[in-house]
Coordinates of C-alpha atoms in Angstrom, one line a residue:
Chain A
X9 CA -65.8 -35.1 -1.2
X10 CA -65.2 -38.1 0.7
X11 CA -67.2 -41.6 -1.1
X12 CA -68.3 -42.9 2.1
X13 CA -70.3 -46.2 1.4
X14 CA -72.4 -45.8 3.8
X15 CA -74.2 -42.6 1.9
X16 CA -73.5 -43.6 -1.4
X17 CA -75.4 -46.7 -0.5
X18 CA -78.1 -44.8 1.2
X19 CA -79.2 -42.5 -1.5
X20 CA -78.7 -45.2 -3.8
X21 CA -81.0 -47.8 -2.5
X22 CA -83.4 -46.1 -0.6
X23 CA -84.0 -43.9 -4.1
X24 CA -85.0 -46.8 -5.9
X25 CA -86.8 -48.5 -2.7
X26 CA -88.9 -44.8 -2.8
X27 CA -89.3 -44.9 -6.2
X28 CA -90.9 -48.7 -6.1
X29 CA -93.3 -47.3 -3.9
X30 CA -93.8 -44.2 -5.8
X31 CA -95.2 -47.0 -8.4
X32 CA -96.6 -49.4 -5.8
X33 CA -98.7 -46.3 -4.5
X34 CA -100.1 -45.1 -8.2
X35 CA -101.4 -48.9 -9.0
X36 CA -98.6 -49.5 -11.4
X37 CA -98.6 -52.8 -10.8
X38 CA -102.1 -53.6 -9.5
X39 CA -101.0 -56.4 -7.7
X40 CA -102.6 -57.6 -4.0
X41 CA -102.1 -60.4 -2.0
X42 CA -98.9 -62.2 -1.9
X43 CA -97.7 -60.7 -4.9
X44 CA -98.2 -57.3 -3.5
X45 CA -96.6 -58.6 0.2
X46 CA -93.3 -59.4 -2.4
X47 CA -93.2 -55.8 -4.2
X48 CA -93.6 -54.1 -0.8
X49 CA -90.8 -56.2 0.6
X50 CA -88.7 -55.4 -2.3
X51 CA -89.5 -51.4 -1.7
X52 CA -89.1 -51.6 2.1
X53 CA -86.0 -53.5 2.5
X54 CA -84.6 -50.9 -0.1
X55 CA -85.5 -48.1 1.4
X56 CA -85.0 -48.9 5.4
X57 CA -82.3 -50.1 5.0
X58 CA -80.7 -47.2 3.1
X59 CA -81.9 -45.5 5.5
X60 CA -80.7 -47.5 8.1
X61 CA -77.3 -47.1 6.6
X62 CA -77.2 -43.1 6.7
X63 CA -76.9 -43.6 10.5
X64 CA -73.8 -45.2 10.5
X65 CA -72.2 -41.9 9.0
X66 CA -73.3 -40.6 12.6
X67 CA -70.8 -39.6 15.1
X68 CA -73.6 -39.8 17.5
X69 CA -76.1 -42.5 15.8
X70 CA -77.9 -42.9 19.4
X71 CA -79.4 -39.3 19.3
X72 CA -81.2 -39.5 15.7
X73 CA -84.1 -38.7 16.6
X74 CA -84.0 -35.1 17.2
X75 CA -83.3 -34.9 13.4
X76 CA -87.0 -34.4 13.2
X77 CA -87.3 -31.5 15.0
X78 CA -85.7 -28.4 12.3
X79 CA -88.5 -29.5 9.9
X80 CA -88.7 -25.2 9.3
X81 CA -85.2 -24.7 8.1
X82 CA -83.3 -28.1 7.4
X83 CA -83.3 -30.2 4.1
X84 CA -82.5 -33.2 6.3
X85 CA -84.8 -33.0 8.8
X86 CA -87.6 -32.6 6.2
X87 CA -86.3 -35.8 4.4
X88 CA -86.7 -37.7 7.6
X89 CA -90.2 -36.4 8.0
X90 CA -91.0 -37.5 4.2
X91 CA -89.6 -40.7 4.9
X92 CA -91.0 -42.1 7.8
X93 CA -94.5 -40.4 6.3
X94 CA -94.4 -42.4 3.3
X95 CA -93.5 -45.2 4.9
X96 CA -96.6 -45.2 7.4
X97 CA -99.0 -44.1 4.8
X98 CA -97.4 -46.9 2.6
X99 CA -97.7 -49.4 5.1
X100 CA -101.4 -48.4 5.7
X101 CA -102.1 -48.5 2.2
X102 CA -100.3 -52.4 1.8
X103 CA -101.7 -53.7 4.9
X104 CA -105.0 -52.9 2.8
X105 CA -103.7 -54.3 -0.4
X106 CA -102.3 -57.4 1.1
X107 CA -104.4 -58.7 4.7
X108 CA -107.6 -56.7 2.6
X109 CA -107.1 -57.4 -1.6
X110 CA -108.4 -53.4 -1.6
X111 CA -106.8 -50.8 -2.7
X112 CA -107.2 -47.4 -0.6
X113 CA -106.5 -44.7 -4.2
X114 CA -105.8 -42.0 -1.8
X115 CA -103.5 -43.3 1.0
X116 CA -101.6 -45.0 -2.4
X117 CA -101.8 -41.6 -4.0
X118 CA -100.6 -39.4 -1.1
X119 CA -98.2 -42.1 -0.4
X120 CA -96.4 -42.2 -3.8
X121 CA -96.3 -38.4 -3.4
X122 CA -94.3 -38.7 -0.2
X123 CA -92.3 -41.0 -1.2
X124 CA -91.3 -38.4 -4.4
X125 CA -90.9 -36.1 -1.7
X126 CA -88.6 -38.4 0.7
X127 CA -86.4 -38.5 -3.2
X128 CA -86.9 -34.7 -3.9
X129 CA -85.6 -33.9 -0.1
X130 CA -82.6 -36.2 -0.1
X131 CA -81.5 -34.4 -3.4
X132 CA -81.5 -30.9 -1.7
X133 CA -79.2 -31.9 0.8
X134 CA -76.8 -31.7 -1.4
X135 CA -78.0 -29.5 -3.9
X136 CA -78.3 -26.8 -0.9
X137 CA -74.5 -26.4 -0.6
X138 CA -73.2 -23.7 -2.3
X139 CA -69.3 -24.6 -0.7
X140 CA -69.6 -27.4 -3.4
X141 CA -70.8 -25.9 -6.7
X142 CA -70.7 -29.2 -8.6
X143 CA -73.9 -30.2 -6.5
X144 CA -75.6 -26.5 -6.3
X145 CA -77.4 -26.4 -9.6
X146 CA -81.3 -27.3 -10.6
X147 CA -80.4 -30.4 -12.4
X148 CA -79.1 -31.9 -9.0
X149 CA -82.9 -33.2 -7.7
X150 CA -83.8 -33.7 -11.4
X151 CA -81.1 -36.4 -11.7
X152 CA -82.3 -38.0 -8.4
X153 CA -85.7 -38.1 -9.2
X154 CA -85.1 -39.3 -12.7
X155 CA -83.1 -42.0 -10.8
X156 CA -84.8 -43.0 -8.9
X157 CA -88.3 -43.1 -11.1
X158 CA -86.3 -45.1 -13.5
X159 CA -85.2 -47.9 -11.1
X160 CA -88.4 -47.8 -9.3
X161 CA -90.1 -48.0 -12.7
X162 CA -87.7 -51.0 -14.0
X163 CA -88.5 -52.9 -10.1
X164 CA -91.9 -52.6 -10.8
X165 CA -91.6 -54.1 -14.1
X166 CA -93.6 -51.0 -15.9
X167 CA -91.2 -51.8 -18.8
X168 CA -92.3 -49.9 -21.6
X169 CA -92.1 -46.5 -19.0
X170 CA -88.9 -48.0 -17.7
X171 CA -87.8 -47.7 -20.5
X172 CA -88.6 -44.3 -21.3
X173 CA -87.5 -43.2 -18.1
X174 CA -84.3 -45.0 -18.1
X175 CA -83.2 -43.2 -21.5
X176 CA -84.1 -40.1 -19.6
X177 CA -82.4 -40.4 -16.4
X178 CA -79.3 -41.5 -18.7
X179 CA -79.7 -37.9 -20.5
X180 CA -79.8 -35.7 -17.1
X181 CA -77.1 -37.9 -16.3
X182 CA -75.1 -36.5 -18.9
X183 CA -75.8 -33.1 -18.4
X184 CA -75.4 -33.0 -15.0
X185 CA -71.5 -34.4 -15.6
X186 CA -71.2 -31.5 -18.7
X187 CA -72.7 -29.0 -16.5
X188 CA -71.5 -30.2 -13.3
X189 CA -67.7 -30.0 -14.9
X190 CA -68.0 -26.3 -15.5
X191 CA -69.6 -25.6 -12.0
X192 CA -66.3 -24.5 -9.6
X193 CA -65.1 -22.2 -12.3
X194 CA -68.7 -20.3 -12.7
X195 CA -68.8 -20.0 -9.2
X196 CA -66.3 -17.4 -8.7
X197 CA -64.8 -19.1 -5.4
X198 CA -60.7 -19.5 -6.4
X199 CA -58.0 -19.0 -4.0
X200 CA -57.5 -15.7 -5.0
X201 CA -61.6 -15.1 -3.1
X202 CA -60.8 -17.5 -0.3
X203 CA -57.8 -15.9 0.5
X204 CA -58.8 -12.3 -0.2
X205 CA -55.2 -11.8 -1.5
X206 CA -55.9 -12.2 -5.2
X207 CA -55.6 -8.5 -5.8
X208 CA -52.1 -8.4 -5.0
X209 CA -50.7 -11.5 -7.2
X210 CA -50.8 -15.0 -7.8
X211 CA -51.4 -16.7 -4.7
X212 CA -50.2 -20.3 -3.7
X213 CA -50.2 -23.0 -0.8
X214 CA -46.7 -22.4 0.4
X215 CA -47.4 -24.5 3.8
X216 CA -50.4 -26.3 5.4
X217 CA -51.1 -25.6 8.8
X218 CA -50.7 -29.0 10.0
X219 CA -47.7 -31.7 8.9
X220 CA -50.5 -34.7 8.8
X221 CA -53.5 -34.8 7.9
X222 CA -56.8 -33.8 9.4
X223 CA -61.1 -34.4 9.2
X224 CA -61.4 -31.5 6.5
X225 CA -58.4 -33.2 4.1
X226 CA -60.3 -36.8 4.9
X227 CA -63.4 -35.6 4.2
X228 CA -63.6 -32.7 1.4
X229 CA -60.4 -33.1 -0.6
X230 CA -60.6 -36.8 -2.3
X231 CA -58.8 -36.6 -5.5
X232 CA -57.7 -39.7 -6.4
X233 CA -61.7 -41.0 -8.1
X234 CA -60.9 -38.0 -10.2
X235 CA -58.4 -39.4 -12.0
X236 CA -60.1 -42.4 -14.0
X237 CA -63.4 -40.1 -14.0
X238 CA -64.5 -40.5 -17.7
X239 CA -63.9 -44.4 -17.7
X240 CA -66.0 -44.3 -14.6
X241 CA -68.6 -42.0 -16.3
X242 CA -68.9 -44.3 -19.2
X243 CA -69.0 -47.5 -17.1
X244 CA -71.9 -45.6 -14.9
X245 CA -73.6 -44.6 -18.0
X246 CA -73.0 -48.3 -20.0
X247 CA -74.4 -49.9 -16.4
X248 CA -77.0 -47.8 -15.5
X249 CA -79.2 -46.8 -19.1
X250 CA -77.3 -48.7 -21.8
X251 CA -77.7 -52.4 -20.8
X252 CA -81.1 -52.3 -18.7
X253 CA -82.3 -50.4 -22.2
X254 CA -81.1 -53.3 -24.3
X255 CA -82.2 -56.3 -22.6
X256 CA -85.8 -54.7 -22.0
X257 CA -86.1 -54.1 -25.5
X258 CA -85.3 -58.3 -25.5
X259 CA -88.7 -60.9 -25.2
X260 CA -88.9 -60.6 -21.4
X261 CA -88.4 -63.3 -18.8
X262 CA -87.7 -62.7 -15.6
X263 CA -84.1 -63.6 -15.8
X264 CA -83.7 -60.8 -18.4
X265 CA -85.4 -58.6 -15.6
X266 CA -83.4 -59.4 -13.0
X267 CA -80.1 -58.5 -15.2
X268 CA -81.6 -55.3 -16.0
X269 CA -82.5 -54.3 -12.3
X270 CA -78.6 -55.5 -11.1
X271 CA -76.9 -53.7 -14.1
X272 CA -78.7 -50.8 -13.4
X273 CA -77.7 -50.6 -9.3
X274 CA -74.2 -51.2 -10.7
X275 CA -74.2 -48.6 -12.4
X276 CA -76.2 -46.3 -10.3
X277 CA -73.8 -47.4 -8.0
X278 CA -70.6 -46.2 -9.8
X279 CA -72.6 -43.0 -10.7
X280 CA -73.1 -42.1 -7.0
X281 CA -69.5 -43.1 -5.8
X282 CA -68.4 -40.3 -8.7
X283 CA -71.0 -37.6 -7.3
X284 CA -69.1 -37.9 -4.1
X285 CA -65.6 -38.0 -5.1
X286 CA -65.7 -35.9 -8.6
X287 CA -67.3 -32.8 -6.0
X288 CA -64.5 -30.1 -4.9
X289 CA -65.4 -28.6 -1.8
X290 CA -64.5 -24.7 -1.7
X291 CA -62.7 -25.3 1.2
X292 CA -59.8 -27.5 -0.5
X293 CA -59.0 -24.2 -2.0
X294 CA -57.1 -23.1 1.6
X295 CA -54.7 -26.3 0.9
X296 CA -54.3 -25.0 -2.7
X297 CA -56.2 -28.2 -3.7
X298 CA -59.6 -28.9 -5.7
Chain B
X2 CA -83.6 -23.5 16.6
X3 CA -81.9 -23.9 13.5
X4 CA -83.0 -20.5 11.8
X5 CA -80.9 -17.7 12.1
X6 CA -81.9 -14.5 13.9
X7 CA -82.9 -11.6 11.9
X8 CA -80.4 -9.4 14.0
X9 CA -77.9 -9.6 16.9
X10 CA -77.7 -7.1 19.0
X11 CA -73.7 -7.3 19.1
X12 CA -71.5 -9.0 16.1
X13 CA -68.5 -10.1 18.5
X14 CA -65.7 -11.2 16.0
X15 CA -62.1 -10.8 15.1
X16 CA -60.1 -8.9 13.2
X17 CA -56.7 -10.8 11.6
X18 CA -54.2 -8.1 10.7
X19 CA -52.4 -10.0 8.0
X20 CA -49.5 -7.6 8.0
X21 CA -48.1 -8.5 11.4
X22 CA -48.7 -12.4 11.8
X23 CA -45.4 -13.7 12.0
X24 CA -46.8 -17.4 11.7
X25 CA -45.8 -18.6 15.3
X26 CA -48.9 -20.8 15.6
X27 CA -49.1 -19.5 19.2
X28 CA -53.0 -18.8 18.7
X29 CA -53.6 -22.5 17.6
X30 CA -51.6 -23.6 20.8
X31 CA -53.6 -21.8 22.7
X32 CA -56.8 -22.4 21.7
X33 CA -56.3 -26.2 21.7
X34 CA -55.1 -25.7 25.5
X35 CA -57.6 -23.2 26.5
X36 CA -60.8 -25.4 24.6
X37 CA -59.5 -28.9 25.3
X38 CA -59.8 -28.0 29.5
X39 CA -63.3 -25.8 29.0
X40 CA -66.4 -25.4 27.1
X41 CA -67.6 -28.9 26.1
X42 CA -66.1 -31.9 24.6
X43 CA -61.8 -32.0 24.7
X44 CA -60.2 -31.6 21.0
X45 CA -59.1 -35.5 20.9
X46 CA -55.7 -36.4 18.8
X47 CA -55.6 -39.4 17.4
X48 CA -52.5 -41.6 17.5
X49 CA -50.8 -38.3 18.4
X50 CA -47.4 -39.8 18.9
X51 CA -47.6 -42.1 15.8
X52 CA -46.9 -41.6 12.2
X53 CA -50.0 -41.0 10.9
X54 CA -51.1 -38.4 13.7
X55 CA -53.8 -36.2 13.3
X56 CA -56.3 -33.8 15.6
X57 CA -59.3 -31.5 16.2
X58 CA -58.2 -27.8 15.9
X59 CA -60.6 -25.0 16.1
X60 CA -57.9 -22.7 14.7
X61 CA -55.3 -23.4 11.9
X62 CA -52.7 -21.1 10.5
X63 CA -52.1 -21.0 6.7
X64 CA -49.3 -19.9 4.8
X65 CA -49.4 -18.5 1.2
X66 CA -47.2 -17.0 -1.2
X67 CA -48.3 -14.3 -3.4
X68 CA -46.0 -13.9 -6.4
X69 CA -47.1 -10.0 -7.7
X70 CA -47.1 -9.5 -11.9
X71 CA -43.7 -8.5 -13.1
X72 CA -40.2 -9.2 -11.6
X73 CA -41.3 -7.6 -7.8
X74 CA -40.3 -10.0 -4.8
X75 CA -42.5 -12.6 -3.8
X76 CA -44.5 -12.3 -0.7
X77 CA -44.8 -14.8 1.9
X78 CA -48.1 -14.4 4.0
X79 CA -49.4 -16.2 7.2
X80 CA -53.1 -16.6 7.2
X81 CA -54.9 -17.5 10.4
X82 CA -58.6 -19.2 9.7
X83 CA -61.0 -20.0 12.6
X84 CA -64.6 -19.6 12.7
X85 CA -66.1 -16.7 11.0
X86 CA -69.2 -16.2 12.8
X87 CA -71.3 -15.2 9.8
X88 CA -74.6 -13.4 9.7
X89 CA -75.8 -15.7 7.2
X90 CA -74.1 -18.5 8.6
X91 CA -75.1 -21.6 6.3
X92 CA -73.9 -23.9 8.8
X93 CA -76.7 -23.0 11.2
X94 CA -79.8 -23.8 8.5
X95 CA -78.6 -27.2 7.6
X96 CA -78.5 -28.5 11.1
X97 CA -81.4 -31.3 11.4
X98 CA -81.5 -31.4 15.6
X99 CA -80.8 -27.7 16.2
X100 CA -77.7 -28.3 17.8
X101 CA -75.7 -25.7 15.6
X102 CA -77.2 -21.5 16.8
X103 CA -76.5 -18.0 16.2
X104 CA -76.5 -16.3 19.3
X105 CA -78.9 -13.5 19.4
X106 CA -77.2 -11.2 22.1
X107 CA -73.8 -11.5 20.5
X108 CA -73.9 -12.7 17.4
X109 CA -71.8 -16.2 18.4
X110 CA -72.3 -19.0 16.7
X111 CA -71.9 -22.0 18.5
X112 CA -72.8 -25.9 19.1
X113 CA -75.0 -27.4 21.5
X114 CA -72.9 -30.3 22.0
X115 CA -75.7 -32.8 23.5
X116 CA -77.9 -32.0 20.8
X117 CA -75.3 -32.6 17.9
X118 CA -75.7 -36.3 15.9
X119 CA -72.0 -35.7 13.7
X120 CA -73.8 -36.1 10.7
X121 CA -71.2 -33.8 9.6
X122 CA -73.5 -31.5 7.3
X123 CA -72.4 -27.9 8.9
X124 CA -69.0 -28.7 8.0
X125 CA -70.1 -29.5 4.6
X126 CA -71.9 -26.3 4.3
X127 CA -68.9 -24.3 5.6
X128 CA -67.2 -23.1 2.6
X129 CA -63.9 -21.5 5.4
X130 CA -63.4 -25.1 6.8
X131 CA -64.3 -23.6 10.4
X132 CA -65.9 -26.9 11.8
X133 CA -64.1 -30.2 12.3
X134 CA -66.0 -33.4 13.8
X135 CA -64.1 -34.6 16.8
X136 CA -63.2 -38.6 15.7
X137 CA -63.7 -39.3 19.9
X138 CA -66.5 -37.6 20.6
X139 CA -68.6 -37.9 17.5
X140 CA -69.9 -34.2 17.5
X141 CA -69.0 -30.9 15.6
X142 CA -66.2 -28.7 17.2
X143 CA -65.7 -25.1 15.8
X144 CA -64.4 -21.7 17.6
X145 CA -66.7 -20.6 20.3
X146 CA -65.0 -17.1 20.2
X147 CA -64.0 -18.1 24.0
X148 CA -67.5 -17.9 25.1
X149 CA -66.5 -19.4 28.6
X150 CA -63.6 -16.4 29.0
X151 CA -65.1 -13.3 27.3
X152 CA -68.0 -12.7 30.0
X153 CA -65.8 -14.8 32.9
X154 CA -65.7 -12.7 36.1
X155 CA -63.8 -15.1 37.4
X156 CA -61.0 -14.4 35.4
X157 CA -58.9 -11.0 35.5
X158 CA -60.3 -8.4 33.4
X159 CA -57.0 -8.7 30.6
X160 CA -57.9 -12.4 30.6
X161 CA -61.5 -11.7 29.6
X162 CA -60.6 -12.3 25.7
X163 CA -60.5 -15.0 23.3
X164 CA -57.1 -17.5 24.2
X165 CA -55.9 -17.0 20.3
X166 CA -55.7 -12.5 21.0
X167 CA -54.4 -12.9 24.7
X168 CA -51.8 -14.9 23.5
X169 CA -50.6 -13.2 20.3
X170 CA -47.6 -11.9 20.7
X171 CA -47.2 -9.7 17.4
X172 CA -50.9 -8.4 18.3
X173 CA -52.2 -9.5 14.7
X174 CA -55.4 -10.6 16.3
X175 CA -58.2 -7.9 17.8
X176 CA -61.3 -9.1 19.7
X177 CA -64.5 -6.4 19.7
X178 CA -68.5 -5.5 18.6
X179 CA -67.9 -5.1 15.1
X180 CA -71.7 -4.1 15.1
X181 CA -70.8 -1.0 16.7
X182 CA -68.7 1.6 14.1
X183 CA -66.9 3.5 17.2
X184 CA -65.5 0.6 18.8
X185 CA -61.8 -0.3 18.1
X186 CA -61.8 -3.1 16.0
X187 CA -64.5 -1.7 13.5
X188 CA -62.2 1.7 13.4
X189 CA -59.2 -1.0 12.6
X190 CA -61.1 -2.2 9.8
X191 CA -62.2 1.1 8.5
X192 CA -58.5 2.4 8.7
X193 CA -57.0 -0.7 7.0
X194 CA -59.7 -2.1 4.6
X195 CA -61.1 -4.9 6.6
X196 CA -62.3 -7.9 4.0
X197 CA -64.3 -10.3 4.3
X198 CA -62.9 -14.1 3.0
X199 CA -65.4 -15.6 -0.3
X200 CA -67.6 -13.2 -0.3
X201 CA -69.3 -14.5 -2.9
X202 CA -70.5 -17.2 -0.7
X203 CA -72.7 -15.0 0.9
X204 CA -72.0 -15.9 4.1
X205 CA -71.0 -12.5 5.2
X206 CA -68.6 -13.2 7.9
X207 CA -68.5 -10.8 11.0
X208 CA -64.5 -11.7 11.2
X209 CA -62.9 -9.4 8.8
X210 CA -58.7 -9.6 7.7
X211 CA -57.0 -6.7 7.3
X212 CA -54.6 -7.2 3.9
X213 CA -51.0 -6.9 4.1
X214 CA -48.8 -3.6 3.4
X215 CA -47.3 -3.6 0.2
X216 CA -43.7 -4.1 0.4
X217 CA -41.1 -1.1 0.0
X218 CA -40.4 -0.9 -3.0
X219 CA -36.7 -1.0 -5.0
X220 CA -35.3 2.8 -5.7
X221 CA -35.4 4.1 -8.9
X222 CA -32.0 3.4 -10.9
X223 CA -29.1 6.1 -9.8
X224 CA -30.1 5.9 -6.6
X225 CA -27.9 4.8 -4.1
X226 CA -29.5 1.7 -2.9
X227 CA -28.2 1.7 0.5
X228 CA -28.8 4.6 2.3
X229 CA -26.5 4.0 5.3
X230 CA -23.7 3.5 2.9
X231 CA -22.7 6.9 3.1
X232 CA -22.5 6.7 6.8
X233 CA -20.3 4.1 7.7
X234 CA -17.3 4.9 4.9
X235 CA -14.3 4.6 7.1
X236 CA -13.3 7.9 8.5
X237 CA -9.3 7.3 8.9
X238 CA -8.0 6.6 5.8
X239 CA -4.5 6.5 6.4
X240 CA -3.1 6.6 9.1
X241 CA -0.8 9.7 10.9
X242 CA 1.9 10.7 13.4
X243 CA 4.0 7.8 14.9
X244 CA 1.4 5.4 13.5
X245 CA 2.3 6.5 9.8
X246 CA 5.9 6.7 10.3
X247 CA 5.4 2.9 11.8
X248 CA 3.2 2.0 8.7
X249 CA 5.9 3.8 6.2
X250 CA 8.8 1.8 8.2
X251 CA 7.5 -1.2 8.5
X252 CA 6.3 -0.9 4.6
X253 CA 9.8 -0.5 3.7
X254 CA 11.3 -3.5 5.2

């Protein structure tokens, strides 16, 4: 699959604004006031603008609004219902926290829950597609919400969980790249399948159908991030669990905090840009690529 | 609506005889001509005169070689791909406006162009590479099956077929209701074992291909391995009357 920034940075940064204000919404940190006006910034700008990034994958950005109307059958249309709850409820339940120094328990509650939900709904998106086995397994969502709890967790400065969490979402991380790597080959899809001609021999790509190149080749057959994919995987993994776990486990100052929250985007950063372009699409298997 | 119907009255499809394509790419000239003038949105090119050219096609054509076990000769196999027009098309559930459909009457599946935001997400979930998004118009192209011809009065009755089967001229491509077992095509599949393309997808595609024949194979050793040899041995050997005393003569000079 194609890395296009604009999605990598979308799931990246509106997971972790989501999973501030999963935190934000359970009291975890009590905060009201200014201080809570700054977290809710924080959370917001994440997650709007990661939104607001998704659109410019749009062909037709202008006409986003009817993505709310296949709540019944579409992953994304239910993750832009989730969103744009969570962040109504959420604003409800901050006004109150900073114009009001009270804390609404339910609209926080039903809020964070949302927001998990806005996480949970983005990851089915991909996990959904079985044309790209690599992303069609259980552990898909369970990466994204690990994620995303971790960074909210580490934003929040819930350290001892963060910590906990972070060390998790590192593990599912792990799986997901040893399961993920066996994923096309368990799914039965080869050439010999898309071509239906496997019975008769060994079948191979003896000439595209076009001379230059075309959307599908641009956008499902990247295979040049495969090549350096463990360095990348251990950069991700170094970036993302390894550092942020070390310096929290350091006497904390905010300094220390803030290197731990920008090591960890980094490397959830290089971990997204390898889910896009580690993923085969089935369909590469027509051009006798993976 | 995005969710697909429970049944279709009709499953209008396809049937690619991979025996006979000869791999002229007629059917991907024509669709592009017939679909860039028509229904919805024109298939742009981009920089179609440069170097690094590339288009929207609804309709590609493939070519494979399959190399059988053993020492028999290679095959070389052209392999039309357009849309499918699955039952359980996956492409049709993912849509967020409900711009992508299965028809109910026919079984079609098709875009509503003014509904479609290019997000691009039915082509993901296409496993046949049936969908491409149109780099000037920013929605989702695929085949429409030649919706705008099929039930067009207005066009002569031949005519009243999708622009890839009117124009093949090795007839490897066969329009019909493959929801109805007596009409031609679903006899052409039942003759020829029709198969469907991944089905382990699960998409089950109403398209079906019919495989090629196997090749002739080589004669057994002692066999004469051309069987018109025996026919064209020269009949004259040598030559008689005034021509064999000229040959003798003329051999003795």
């Amino acid at each position: 699959m194609h890395p296009a920034p604009s999605v990598i940075f979308f799931t990246t940064f509106s997971g972790l604004g989501f999973g501030l204000l999963v935190f934000l919404g359970l009291g975890y940190p009590g905060v009201t006031g200014w201080s809570a006006f700054a977290f809710l910034t924080i959370a917001y700008v994440m997650a709007v603008g990661g939104l607001m990034a998704s659109t410019f994958h749009l062909g037709r950005p202008e006409r986003a609004l009817k993505a709310f109307t296949q709540w019944r059958s579409s992953w994304l249309s239910r993750e832009a219902w989730c969103a744009v709850g969570a962040l109504v409820l959420m604003g409800l339940y901050g006004a109150g926290l900073v114009f009001f120094g009270t804390r609404v328990t339910a609209l926080g509650v039903l809020g964070a829950a949302l927001s998990l939900a806005t996480v949970f709904t983005t990851s089915m998106i991909y996990t959904q597609l079985k044309t790209i086995p690599r992303w069609n397994m259980a552990l898909t969502p369970v990466k994204f919400l690990s994620l995303s709890l971790a960074g909210g967790g580490l934003l929040a400065g819930q350290l001892t969980i963060a910590l906990v969490l972070l060390v998790i979402a590192g593990g599912v991380q792990l799986l997901t790249w040893k399961e993920g790597d066996k994923a096309l080959a368990a799914s039965g899809t080869n050439m010999a399948t898309a071509t239906g001609l496997g019975d008769r021999g060994t079948v191979r790509a003896f000439e595209p159908p076009h001379t230059g190149t075309n959307y599908l080749l641009r956008e499902f057959v990247h295979v040049v991030g495969r090549r350096h994919s463990q360095k990348l995987r251990l950069i991700a993994l170094v970036l993302m669990t390894v550092v942020p776990v070390l310096l929290l486990m350091l006497p904390f100052s905010h300094i220390i905090g803030i290197l731990a929250i920008a090591s960890h985007i980094a490397g959830v950063l290089t971990a997204r840009w390898l889910f896009f372009a580690e993923a085969e699409h089935v369909v590469g298997l027509y051009y006798g690529k993976r | 609506m995005t969710t697909l119907p429970a049944s279709t009255t009709r499953k209008l499809g396809l049937v690619i005889d991979l025996d006979t394509c000869v791999g002229c790419h007629a059917c991907v000239i024509s669709c592009k001509g017939w679909n860039t003038e028509n229904y919805g949105a024109p298939l742009s090119d981009q920089n179609a005169y440069g170097a690094d050219n590339a288009g929207t096609f609804l309709n590609r054509v493939h070519s494979y070689e399959v190399q059988p076990e053993g020492d028999a000769a290679a095959q070389l196999i052209h392999f039309p791909k357009s849309c499918l027009h699955c039952e359980d098309a996956p492409c049709v559930t993912v849509c967020p406006t409900g711009a992508s459909y299965k028809r109910v009457e026919d079984g079609i599946v098709l875009v509503n162009e003014s509904n479609c935001i290019g997000c691009g997400l039915c082509a993901w979930a296409c496993p046949y590479g049936a969908r491409e998004l149109d780099a000037a118009e920013g929605v989702m192209k695929k085949c429409t099956l030649c919706v705008d011809r099929i039930y067009n009065e207005n066009l002569p009755e031949e005519d009243r077929e999708p622009a890839c089967v009117r124009t093949c001229p090795s007839n490897a491509r066969h329009f019909g209701d493959l929801g109805d077992e007596t009409s031609d095509v679903s006899k052409l599949v039942a003759e020829r074992g029709g198969m469907d393309l991944m089905p382990e997808q699960g998409t089950k595609p109403v398209n079906k291909y019919l495989p090629p024949r196997p090749k002739d194979t080589l004669p057994h050793e002692g066999h004469d391995l051309d069987v018109l040899a025996p026919f064209l041995k020269p009949v004259a050997e040598e030559p008689k009357g005034f021509l064999g005393w000229l040959d003798k003569t003329l051999e003795k000079l």
